[in-house]
Structures are given as structure tokens and as C-alpha cells.
Coordinates of N, CA and C in Angstrom, one line a residue:
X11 N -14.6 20.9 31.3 CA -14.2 19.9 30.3 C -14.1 18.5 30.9
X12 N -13.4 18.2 32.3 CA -13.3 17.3 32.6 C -14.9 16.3 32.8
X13 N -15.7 17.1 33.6 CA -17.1 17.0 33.9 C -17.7 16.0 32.7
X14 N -17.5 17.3 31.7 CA -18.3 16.8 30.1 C -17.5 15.2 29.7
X15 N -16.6 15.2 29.5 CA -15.7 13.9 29.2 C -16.2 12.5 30.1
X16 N -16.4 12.9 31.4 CA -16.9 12.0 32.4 C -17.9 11.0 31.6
X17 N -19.2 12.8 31.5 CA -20.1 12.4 31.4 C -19.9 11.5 29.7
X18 N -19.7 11.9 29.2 CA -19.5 11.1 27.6 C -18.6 10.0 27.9
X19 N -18.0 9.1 28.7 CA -17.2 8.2 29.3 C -18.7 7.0 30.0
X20 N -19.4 7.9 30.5 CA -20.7 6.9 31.5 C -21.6 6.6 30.3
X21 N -21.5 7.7 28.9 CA -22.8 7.3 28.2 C -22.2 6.0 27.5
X22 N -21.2 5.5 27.0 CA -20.5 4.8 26.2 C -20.2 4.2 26.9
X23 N -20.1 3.8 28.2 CA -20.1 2.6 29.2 C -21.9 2.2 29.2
X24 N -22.2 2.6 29.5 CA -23.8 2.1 29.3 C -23.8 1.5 28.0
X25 N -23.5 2.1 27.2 CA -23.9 1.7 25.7 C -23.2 0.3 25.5
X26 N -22.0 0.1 26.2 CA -21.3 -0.8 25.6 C -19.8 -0.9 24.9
X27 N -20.0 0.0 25.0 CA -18.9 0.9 24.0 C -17.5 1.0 24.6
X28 N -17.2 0.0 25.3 CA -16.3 -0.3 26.0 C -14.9 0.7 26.1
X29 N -13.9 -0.1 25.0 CA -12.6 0.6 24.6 C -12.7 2.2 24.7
X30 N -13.9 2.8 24.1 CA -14.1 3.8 24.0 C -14.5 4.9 24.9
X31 N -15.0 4.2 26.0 CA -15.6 4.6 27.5 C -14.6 4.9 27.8
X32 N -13.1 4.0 27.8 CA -12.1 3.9 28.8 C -11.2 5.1 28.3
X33 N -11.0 5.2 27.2 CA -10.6 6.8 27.0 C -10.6 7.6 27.4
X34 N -11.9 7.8 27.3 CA -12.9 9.0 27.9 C -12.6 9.2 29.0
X35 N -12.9 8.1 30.2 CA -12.6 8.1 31.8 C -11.3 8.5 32.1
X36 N -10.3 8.3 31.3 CA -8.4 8.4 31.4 C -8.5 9.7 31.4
X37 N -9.3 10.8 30.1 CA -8.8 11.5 29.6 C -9.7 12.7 30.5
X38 N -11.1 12.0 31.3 CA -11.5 13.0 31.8 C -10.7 13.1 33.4
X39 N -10.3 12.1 33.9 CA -10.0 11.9 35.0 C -8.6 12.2 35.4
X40 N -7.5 12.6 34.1 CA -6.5 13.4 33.8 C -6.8 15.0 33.8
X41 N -8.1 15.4 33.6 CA -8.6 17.1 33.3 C -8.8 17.2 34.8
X42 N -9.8 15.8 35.6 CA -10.3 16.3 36.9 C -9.0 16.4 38.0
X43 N -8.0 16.0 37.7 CA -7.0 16.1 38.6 C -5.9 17.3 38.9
X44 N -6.4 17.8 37.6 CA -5.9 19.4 36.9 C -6.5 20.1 38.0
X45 N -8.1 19.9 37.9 CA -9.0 20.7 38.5 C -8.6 20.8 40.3
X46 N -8.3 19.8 40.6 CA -8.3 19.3 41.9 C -6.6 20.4 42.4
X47 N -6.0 20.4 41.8 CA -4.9 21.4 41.7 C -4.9 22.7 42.1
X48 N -6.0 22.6 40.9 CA -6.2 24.2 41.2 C -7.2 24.5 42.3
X49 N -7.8 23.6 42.6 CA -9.1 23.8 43.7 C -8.5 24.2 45.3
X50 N -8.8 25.4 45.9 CA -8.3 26.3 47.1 C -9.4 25.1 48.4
X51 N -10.3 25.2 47.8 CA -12.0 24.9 49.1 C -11.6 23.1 49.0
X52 N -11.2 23.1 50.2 CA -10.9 21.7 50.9 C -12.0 20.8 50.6
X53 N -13.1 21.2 50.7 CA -14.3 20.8 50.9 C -14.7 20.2 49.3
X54 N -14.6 21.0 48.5 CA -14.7 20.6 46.8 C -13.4 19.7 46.6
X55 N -11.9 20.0 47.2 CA -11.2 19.3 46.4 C -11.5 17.7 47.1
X56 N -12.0 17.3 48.7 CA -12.3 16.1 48.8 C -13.5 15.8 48.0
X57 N -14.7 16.4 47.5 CA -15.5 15.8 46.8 C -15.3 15.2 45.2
X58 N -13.6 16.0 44.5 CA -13.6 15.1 43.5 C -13.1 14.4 43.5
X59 N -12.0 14.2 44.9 CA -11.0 13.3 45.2 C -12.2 12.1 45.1
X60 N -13.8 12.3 45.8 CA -14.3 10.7 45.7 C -14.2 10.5 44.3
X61 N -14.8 11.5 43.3 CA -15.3 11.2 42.0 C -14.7 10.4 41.2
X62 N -13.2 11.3 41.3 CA -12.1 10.4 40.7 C -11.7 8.9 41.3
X63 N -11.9 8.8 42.7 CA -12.2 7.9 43.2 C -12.8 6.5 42.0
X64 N -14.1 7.1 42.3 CA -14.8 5.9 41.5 C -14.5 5.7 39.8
X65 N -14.2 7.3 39.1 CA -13.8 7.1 37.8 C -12.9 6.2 37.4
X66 N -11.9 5.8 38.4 CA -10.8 5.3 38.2 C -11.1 3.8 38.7
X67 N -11.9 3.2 39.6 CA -12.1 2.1 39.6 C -13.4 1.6 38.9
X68 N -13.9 2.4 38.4 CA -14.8 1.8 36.5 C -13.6 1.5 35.8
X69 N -13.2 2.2 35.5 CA -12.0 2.8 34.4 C -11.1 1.0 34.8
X70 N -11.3 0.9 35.6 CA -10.2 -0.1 35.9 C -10.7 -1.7 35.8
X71 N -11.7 -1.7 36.2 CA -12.8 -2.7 35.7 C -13.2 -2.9 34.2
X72 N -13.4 -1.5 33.6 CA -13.2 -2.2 31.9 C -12.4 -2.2 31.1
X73 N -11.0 -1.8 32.0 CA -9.7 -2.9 31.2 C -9.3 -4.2 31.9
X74 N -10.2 -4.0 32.7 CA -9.7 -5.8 32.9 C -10.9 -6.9 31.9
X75 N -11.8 -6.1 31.9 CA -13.4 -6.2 30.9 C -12.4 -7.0 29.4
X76 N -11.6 -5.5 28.9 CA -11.4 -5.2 27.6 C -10.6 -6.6 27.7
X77 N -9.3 -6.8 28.8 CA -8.3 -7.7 28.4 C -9.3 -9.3 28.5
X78 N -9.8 -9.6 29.0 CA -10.4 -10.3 29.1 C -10.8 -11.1 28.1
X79 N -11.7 -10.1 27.0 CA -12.3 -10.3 26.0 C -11.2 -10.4 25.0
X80 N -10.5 -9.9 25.2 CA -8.8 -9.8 23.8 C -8.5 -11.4 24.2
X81 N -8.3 -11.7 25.6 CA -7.1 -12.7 25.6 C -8.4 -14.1 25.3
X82 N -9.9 -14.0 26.0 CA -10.8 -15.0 24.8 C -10.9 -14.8 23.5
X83 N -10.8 -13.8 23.0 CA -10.4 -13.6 21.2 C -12.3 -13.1 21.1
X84 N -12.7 -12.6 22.2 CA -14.4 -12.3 21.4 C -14.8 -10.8 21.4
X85 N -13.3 -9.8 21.7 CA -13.2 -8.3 21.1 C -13.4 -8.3 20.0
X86 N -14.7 -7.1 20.1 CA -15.4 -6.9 18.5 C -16.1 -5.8 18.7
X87 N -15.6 -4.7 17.9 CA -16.5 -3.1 18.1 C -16.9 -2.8 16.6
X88 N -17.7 -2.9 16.1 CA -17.8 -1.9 15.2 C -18.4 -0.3 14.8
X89 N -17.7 0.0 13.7 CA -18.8 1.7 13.8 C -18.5 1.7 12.3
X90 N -19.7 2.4 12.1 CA -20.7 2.9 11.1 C -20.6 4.3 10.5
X91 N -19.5 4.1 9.3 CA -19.5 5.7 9.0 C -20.5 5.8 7.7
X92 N -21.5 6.9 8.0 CA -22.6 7.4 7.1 C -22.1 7.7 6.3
X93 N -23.7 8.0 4.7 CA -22.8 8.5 3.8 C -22.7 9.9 3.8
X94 N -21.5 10.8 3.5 CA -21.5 12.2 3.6 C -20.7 12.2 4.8
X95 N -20.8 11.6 6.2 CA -20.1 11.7 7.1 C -18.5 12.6 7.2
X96 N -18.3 13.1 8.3 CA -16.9 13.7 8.4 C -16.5 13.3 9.7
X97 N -15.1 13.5 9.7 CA -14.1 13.1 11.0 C -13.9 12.2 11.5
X98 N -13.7 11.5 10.0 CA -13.4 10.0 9.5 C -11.9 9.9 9.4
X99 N -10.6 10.8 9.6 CA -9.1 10.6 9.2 C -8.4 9.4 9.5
X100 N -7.7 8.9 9.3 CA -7.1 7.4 9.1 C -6.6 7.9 10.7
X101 N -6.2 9.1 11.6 CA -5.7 9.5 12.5 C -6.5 9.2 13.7
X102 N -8.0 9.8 13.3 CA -9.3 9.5 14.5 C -9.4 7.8 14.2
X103 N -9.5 7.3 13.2 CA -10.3 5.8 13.0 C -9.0 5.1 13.6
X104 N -7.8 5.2 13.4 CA -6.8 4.0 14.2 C -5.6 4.5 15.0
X105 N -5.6 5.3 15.8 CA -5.1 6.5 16.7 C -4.7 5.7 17.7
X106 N -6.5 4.9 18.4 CA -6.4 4.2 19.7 C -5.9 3.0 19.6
X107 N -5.5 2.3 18.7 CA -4.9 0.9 18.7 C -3.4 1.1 18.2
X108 N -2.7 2.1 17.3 CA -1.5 2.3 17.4 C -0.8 2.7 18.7
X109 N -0.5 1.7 19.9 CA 0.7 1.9 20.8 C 2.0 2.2 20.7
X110 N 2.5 2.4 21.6 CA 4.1 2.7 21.2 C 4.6 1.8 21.4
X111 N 3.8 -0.5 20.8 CA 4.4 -1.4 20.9 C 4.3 -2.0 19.6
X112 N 4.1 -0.8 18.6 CA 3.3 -1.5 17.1 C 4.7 -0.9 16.1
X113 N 5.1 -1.7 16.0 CA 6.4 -1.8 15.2 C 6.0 -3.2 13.6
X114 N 5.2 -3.6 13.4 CA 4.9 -4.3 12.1 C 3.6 -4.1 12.0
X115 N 3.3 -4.1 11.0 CA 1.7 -3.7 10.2 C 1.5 -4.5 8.8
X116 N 0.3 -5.1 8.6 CA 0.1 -6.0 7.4 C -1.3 -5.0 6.6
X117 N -0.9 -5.1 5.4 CA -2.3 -4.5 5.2 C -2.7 -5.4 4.0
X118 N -3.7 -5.6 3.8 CA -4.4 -6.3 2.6 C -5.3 -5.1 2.1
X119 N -5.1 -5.1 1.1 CA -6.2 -4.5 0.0 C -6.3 -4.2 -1.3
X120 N -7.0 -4.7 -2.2 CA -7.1 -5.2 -3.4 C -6.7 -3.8 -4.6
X121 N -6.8 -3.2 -4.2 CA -7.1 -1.9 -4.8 C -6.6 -0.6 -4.5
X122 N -4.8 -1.1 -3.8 CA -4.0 0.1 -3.9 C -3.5 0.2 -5.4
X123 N -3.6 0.4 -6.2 CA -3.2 0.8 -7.6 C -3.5 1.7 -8.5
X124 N -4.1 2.9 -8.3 CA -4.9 3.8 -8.7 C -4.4 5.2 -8.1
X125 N -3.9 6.0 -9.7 CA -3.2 7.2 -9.0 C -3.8 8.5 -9.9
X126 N -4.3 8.3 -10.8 CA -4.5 9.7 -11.3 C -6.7 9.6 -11.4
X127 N -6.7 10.9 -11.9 CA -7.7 11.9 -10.9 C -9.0 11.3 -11.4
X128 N -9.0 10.7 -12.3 CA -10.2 9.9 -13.1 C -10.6 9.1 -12.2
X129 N -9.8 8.5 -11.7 CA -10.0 7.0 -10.8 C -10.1 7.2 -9.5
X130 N -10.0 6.5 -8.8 CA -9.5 6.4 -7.1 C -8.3 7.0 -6.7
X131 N -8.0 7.4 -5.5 CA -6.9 7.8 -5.2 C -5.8 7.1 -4.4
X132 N -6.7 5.6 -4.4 CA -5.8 4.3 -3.5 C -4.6 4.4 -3.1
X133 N -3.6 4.8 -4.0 CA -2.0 5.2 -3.8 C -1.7 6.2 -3.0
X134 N -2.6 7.0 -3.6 CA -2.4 8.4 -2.2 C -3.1 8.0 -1.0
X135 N -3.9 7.5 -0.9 CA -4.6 7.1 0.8 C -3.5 5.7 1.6
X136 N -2.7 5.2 0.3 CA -1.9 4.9 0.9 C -0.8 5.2 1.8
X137 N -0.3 5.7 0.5 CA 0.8 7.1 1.4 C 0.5 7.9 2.4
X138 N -1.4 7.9 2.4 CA -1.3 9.2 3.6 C -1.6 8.2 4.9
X139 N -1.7 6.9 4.9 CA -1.5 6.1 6.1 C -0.3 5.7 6.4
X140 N 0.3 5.7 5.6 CA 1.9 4.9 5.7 C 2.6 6.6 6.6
X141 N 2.0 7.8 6.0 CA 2.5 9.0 6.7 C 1.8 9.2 7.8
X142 N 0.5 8.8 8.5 CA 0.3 8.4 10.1 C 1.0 7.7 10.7
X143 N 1.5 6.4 10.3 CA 2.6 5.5 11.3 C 3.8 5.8 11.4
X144 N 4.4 7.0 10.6 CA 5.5 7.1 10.2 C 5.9 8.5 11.1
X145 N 4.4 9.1 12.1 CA 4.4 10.3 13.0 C 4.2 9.6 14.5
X146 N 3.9 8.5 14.3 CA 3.8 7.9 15.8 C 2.2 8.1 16.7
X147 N 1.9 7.6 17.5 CA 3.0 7.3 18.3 C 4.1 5.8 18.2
X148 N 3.3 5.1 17.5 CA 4.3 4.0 17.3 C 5.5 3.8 16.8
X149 N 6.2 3.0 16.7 CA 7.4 3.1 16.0 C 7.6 1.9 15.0
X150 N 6.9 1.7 13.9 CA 6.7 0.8 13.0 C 8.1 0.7 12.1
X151 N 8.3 -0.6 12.2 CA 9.7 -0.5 11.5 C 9.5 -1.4 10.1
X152 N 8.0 -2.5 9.8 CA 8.2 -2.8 8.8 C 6.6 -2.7 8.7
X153 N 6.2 -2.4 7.2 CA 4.8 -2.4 6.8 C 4.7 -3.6 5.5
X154 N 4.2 -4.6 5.8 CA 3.7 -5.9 4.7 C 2.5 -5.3 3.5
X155 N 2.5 -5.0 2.5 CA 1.5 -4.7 1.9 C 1.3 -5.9 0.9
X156 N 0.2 -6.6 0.6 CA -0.8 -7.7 -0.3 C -1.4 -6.7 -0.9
X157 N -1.6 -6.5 -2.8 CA -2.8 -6.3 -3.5 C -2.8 -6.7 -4.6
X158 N -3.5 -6.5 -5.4 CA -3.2 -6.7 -7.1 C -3.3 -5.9 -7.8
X159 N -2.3 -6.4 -9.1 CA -2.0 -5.4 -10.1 C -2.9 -4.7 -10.5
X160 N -2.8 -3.5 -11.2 CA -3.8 -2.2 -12.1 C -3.5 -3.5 -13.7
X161 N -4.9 -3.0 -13.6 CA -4.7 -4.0 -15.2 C -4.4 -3.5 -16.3
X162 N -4.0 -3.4 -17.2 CA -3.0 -2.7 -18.7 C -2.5 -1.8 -18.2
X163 N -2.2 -0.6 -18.9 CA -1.1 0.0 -18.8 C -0.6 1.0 -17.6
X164 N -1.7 1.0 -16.6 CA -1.3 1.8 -15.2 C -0.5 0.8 -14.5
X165 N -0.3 -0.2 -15.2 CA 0.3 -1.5 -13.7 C 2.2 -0.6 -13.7
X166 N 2.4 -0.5 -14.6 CA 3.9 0.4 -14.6 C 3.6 1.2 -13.5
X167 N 2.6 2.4 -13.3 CA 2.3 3.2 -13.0 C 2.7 3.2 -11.7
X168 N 1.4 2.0 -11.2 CA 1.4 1.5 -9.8 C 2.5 0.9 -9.5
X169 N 3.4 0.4 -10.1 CA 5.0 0.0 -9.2 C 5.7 1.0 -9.1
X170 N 5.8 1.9 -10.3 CA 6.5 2.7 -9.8 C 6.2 3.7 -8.6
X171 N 5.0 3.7 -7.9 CA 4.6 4.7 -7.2 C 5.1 3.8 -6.3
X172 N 4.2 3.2 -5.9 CA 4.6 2.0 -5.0 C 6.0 1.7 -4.4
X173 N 7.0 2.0 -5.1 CA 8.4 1.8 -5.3 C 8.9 3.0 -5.1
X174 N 7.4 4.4 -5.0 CA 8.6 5.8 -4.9 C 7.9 5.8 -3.2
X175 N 7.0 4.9 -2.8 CA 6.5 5.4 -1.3 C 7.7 4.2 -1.0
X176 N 8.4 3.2 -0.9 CA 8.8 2.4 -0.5 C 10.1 3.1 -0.1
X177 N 10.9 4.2 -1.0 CA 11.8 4.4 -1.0 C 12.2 5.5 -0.3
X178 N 10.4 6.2 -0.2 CA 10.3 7.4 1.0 C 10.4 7.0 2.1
X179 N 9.9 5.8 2.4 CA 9.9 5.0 3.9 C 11.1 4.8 4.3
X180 N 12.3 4.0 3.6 CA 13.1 3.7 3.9 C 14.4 5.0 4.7
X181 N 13.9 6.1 3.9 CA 14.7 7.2 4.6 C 14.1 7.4 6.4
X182 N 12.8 6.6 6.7 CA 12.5 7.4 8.1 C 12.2 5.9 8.6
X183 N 13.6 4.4 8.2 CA 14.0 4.0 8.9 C 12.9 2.4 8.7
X184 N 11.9 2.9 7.9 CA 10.9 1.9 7.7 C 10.6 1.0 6.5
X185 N 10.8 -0.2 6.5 CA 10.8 -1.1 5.3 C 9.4 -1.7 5.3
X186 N 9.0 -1.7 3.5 CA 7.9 -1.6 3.1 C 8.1 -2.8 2.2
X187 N 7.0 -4.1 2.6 CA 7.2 -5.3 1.4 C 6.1 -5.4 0.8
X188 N 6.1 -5.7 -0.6 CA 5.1 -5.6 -1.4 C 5.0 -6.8 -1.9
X189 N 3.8 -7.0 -2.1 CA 3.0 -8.4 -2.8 C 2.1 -8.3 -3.5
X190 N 2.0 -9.2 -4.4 CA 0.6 -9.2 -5.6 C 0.2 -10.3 -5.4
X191 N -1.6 -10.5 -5.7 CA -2.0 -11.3 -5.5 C -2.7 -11.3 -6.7
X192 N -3.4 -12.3 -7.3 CA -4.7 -12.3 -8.4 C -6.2 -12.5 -7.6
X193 N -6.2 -13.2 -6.6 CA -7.2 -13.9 -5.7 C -7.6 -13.1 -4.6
X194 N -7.2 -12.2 -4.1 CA -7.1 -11.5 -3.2 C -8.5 -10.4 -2.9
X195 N -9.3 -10.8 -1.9 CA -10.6 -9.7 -2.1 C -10.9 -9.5 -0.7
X196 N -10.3 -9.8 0.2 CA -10.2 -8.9 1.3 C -10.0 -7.9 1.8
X197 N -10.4 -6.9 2.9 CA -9.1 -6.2 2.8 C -9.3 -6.1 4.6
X198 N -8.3 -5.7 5.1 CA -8.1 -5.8 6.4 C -6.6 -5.4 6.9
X199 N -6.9 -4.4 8.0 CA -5.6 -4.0 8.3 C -4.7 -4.9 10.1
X200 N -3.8 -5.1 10.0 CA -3.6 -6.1 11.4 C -2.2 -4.6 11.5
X201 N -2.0 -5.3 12.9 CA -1.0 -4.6 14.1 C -0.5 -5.6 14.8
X202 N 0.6 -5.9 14.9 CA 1.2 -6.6 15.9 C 1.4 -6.8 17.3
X203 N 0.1 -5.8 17.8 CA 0.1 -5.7 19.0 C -1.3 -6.7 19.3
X204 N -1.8 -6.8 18.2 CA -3.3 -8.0 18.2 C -4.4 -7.4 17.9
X205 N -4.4 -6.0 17.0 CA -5.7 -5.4 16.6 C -5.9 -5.7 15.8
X206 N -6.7 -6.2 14.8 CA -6.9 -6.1 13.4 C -8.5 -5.0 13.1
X207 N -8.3 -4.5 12.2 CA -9.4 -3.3 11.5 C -9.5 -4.0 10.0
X208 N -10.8 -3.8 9.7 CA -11.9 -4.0 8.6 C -12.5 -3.4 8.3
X209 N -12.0 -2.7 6.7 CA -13.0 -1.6 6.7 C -13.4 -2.0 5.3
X210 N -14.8 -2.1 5.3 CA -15.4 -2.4 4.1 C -14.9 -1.9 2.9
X211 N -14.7 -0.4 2.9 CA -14.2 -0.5 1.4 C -12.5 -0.4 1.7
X212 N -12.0 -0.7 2.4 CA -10.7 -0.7 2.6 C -10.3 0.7 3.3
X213 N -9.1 1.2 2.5 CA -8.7 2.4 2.5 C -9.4 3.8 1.9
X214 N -10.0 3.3 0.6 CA -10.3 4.4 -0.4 C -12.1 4.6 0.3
X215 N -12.0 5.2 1.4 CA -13.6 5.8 1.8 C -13.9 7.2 1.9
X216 N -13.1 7.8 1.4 CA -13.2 9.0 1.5 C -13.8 9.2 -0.2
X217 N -14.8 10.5 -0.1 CA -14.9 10.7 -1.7 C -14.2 11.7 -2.1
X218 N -14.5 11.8 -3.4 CA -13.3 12.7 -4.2 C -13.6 14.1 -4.1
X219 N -12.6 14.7 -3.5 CA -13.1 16.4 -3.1 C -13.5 17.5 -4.1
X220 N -14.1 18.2 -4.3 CA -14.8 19.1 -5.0 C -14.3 20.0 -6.0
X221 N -12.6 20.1 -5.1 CA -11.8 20.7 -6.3 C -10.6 21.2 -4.9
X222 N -9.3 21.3 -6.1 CA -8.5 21.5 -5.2 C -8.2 22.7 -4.0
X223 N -9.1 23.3 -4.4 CA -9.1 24.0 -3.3 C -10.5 24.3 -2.3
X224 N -10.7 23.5 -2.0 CA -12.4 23.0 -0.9 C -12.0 22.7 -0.3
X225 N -12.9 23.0 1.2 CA -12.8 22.5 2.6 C -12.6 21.1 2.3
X226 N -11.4 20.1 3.3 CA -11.1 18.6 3.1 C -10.4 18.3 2.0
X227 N -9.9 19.0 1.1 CA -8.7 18.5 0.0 C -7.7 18.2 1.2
X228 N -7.3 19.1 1.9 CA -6.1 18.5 2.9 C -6.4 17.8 3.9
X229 N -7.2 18.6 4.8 CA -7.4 17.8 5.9 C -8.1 16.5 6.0
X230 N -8.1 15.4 6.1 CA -9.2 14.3 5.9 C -10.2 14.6 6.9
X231 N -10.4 14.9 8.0 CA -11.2 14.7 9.1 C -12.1 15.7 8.7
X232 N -12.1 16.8 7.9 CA -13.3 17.2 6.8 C -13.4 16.9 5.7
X233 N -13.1 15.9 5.1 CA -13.6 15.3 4.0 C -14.8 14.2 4.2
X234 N -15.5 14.4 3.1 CA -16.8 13.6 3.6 C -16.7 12.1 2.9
X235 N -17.7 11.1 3.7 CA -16.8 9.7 3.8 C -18.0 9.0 2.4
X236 N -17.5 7.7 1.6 CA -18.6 6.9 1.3 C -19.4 6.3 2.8
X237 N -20.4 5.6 2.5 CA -20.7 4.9 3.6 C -19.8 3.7 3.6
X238 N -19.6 3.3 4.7 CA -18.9 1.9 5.0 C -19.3 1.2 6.4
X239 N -18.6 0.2 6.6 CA -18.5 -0.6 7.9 C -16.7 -0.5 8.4
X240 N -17.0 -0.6 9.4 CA -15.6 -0.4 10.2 C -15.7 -1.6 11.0
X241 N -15.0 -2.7 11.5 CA -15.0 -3.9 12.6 C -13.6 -3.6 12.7
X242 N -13.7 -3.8 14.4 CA -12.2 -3.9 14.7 C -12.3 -5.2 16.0
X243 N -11.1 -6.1 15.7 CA -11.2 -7.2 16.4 C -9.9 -7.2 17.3
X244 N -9.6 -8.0 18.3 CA -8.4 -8.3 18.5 C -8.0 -9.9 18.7
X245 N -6.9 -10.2 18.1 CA -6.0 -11.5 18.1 C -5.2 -11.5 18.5
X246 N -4.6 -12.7 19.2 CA -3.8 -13.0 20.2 C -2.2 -13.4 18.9
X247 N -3.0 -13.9 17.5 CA -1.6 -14.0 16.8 C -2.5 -13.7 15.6
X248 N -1.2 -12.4 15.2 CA -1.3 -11.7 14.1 C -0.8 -12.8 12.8
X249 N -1.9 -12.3 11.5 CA -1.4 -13.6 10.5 C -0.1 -12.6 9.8
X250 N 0.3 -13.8 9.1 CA 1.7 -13.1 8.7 C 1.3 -13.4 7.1
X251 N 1.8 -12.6 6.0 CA 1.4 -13.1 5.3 C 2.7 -13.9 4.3

């Protein structure tokens, strides 16, 4: 396992794929040390002592790469979810940028307002990100939300929902501020640690599942995605809004 991880760590360093390489090399060079433990033959355990050797000074070279690029502000990865795609969960897509130093979150997006089964599920994809940060690892103590109203008679709808996730949050310590906008057609997610994520259709990329009881009603990471664009950047100062 560690081997395999290596090797998928060198292909995504070649590619470019920086952030993502560096995982890989942590996570395989955490398995190869496992290995080295258990290894009896002197002779094998100095041969991965070099390997890790060198994993660990790549590995160290493209976080000085990554910081580099953050502290010039020209960190820029994007990825490409197809349409039909799976193993898209708000958990896999922003996992590696929630630290245990991300305590505020801004989100913009035009089109949390939308809760029953006709429509979009915006409100619920809300809630099921607000219930990622709310598992850690970070410890988010305030979430800024920007969007705008549901127009005629769901706009009740949408406050009150709005106002029943607000009031969920506050029990696990986390305060949720809400804003309307008329003009607002962005959408973009920031972190106070200097990530910001862009995801073309915002939140709502997942399609609507087949029926309540189909593979990916629950799980997201089997549910199949719209096509979109993902950009993730990093800034040195997060906007406030």
C-alpha cells in the first residue's frame, strides 16, 4: 500500500499536481515506516530507510514549492468533475484545506433557497456542509453566509430553514450569519486559513437521486455529480464580507 501511494505521489508530481502529490508522499511515507517496523532483514530495512530518505526530501521541497506560490498569491489548482461523475462529497472536495486552524468560513452563493423535491436541494447541501465543518477536523466557530431571496412564496420557507440550520449550529458552539443580496452571482467558498474554492455551480452539483432508496441518497461520494469546474486558490487575506 505504501509502494502504491508513492507511486501515485511521483505521478501527480510529474503532472503538476502539486498539493496533491504532497499528500500522497506524507501518507505513503507514513505506511513505509509502518513497513520498516515490521521489516526483520537489515538489509531491506536500510533500503527503505534510503527511499523514505528521498520521499521525504521531495515531499519537503513541494511544501516549500506550495508555500511559495500561496505567500506570491499564484496558487491555482483546478479539477474537473465530469458529468455522471462520483466521489465528489463536499468531504473528498474540501477535506485537504480544512486545518485544525479554520475557525471562520464565508460562503457566497446565490441559490441557497430551495428545499422541497421539485426544485434543488440548496438548503440541504447546505446543511450537509455546515455538517462537514461541524465534524472537524477544524474547529469553525463562525460561518458568514451571502445569497438571495426565493422569490414569492418559498422566501418564508427559506428563512425559516435557514433559521432552523442556524439554530442547529448554535447548539455545537457555532454561529451562522446570514445575508441577502439582489446582485449577488458569484459563488465561492473562502477559509480563513487563505483557501478560497470555486465551484461553478456552487454547492448544488450533485443531481437529484433516483429515489429514496438508491445507491447515493445518503452517501454523497456515490452520488453522481452535474458537470462542473472546481478552482481552488490561496490568499494571503481572506475578504470579509
Amino acid at each position: 500500500a505504501g509502494a502504491e501511494t508513492v507511486k501515485r505521489a511521483v505521478e501527480l508530481d510529474l503532472a503538476s499536481r502539486f498539493q496533491e502529490s504532497l499528500v500522497c508522499y506524507q501518507e505513503g511515507i507514513d505506511l513505509l515506516l509502518q513497513v520498516v517496523k515490521a521489516t526483520k532483514d537489515e538489509a531491506k530495512r536500510h533500503r527503505y530507510r534510503q527511499k523514505i530518505s528521498e520521499y521525504m526530501t521531495r515531499a519537503e521541497d513541494i511544501k516549500k514549492h506550495i508555500e511559495k506560490e500561496k505567500q506570491d498569491g499564484k496558487y491555482h489548482k483546478q479539477i474537473r468533475i465530469e458529468e455522471n461523475a462520483t466521489g465528489f462529497s463536499y468531504e473528498k472536495l474540501f477535506q485537504e484545506y480544512l486545518t485544525d486552524i479554520v475557525s471562520e468560513v464565508w460562503v457566497e452563493d446565490p441559490y441557497i433557497r430551495h428545499v422541497h423535491q421539485a426544485s434543488r436541494y440548496s438548503l440541504y447541501n447546505f446543511l450537509r456542509f455546515c455538517e462537514m465543518l461541524v465534524k472537524g477536523p477544524c474547529k469553525v466557530k463562525t460561518i458568514h453566509l451571502l445569497t438571495s431571496y426565493n422569490e414569492g412564496s418559498g422566501r418564508s420557507q427559506q428563512i425559516s430553514g435557514l433559521e432552523e440550520i442556524q439554530q442547529s449550529l448554535r447548539n455545537y458552539g457555532v454561529t451562522l450569519n446570514i445575508a441577502f443580496s439582489s446582485s449577488i452571482h458569484d459563488r465561492e467558498i473562502r477559509f480563513n486559513n487563505g483557501w478560497m474554492i470555486k465551484i461553478g455551480r456552487g454547492l448544488d452539483y450533485f443531481k437529484k437521486p433516483q429515489g429514496r432508496f438508491s445507491i447515493g441518497y445518503c452517501d454523497f461520494d456515490l452520488r453522481p455529480c452535474h458537470e462542473t469546474t472546481v478552482d481552488v486558490f490561496h490568499t494571503k487575506h481572506t475578504k470579509k464580507m
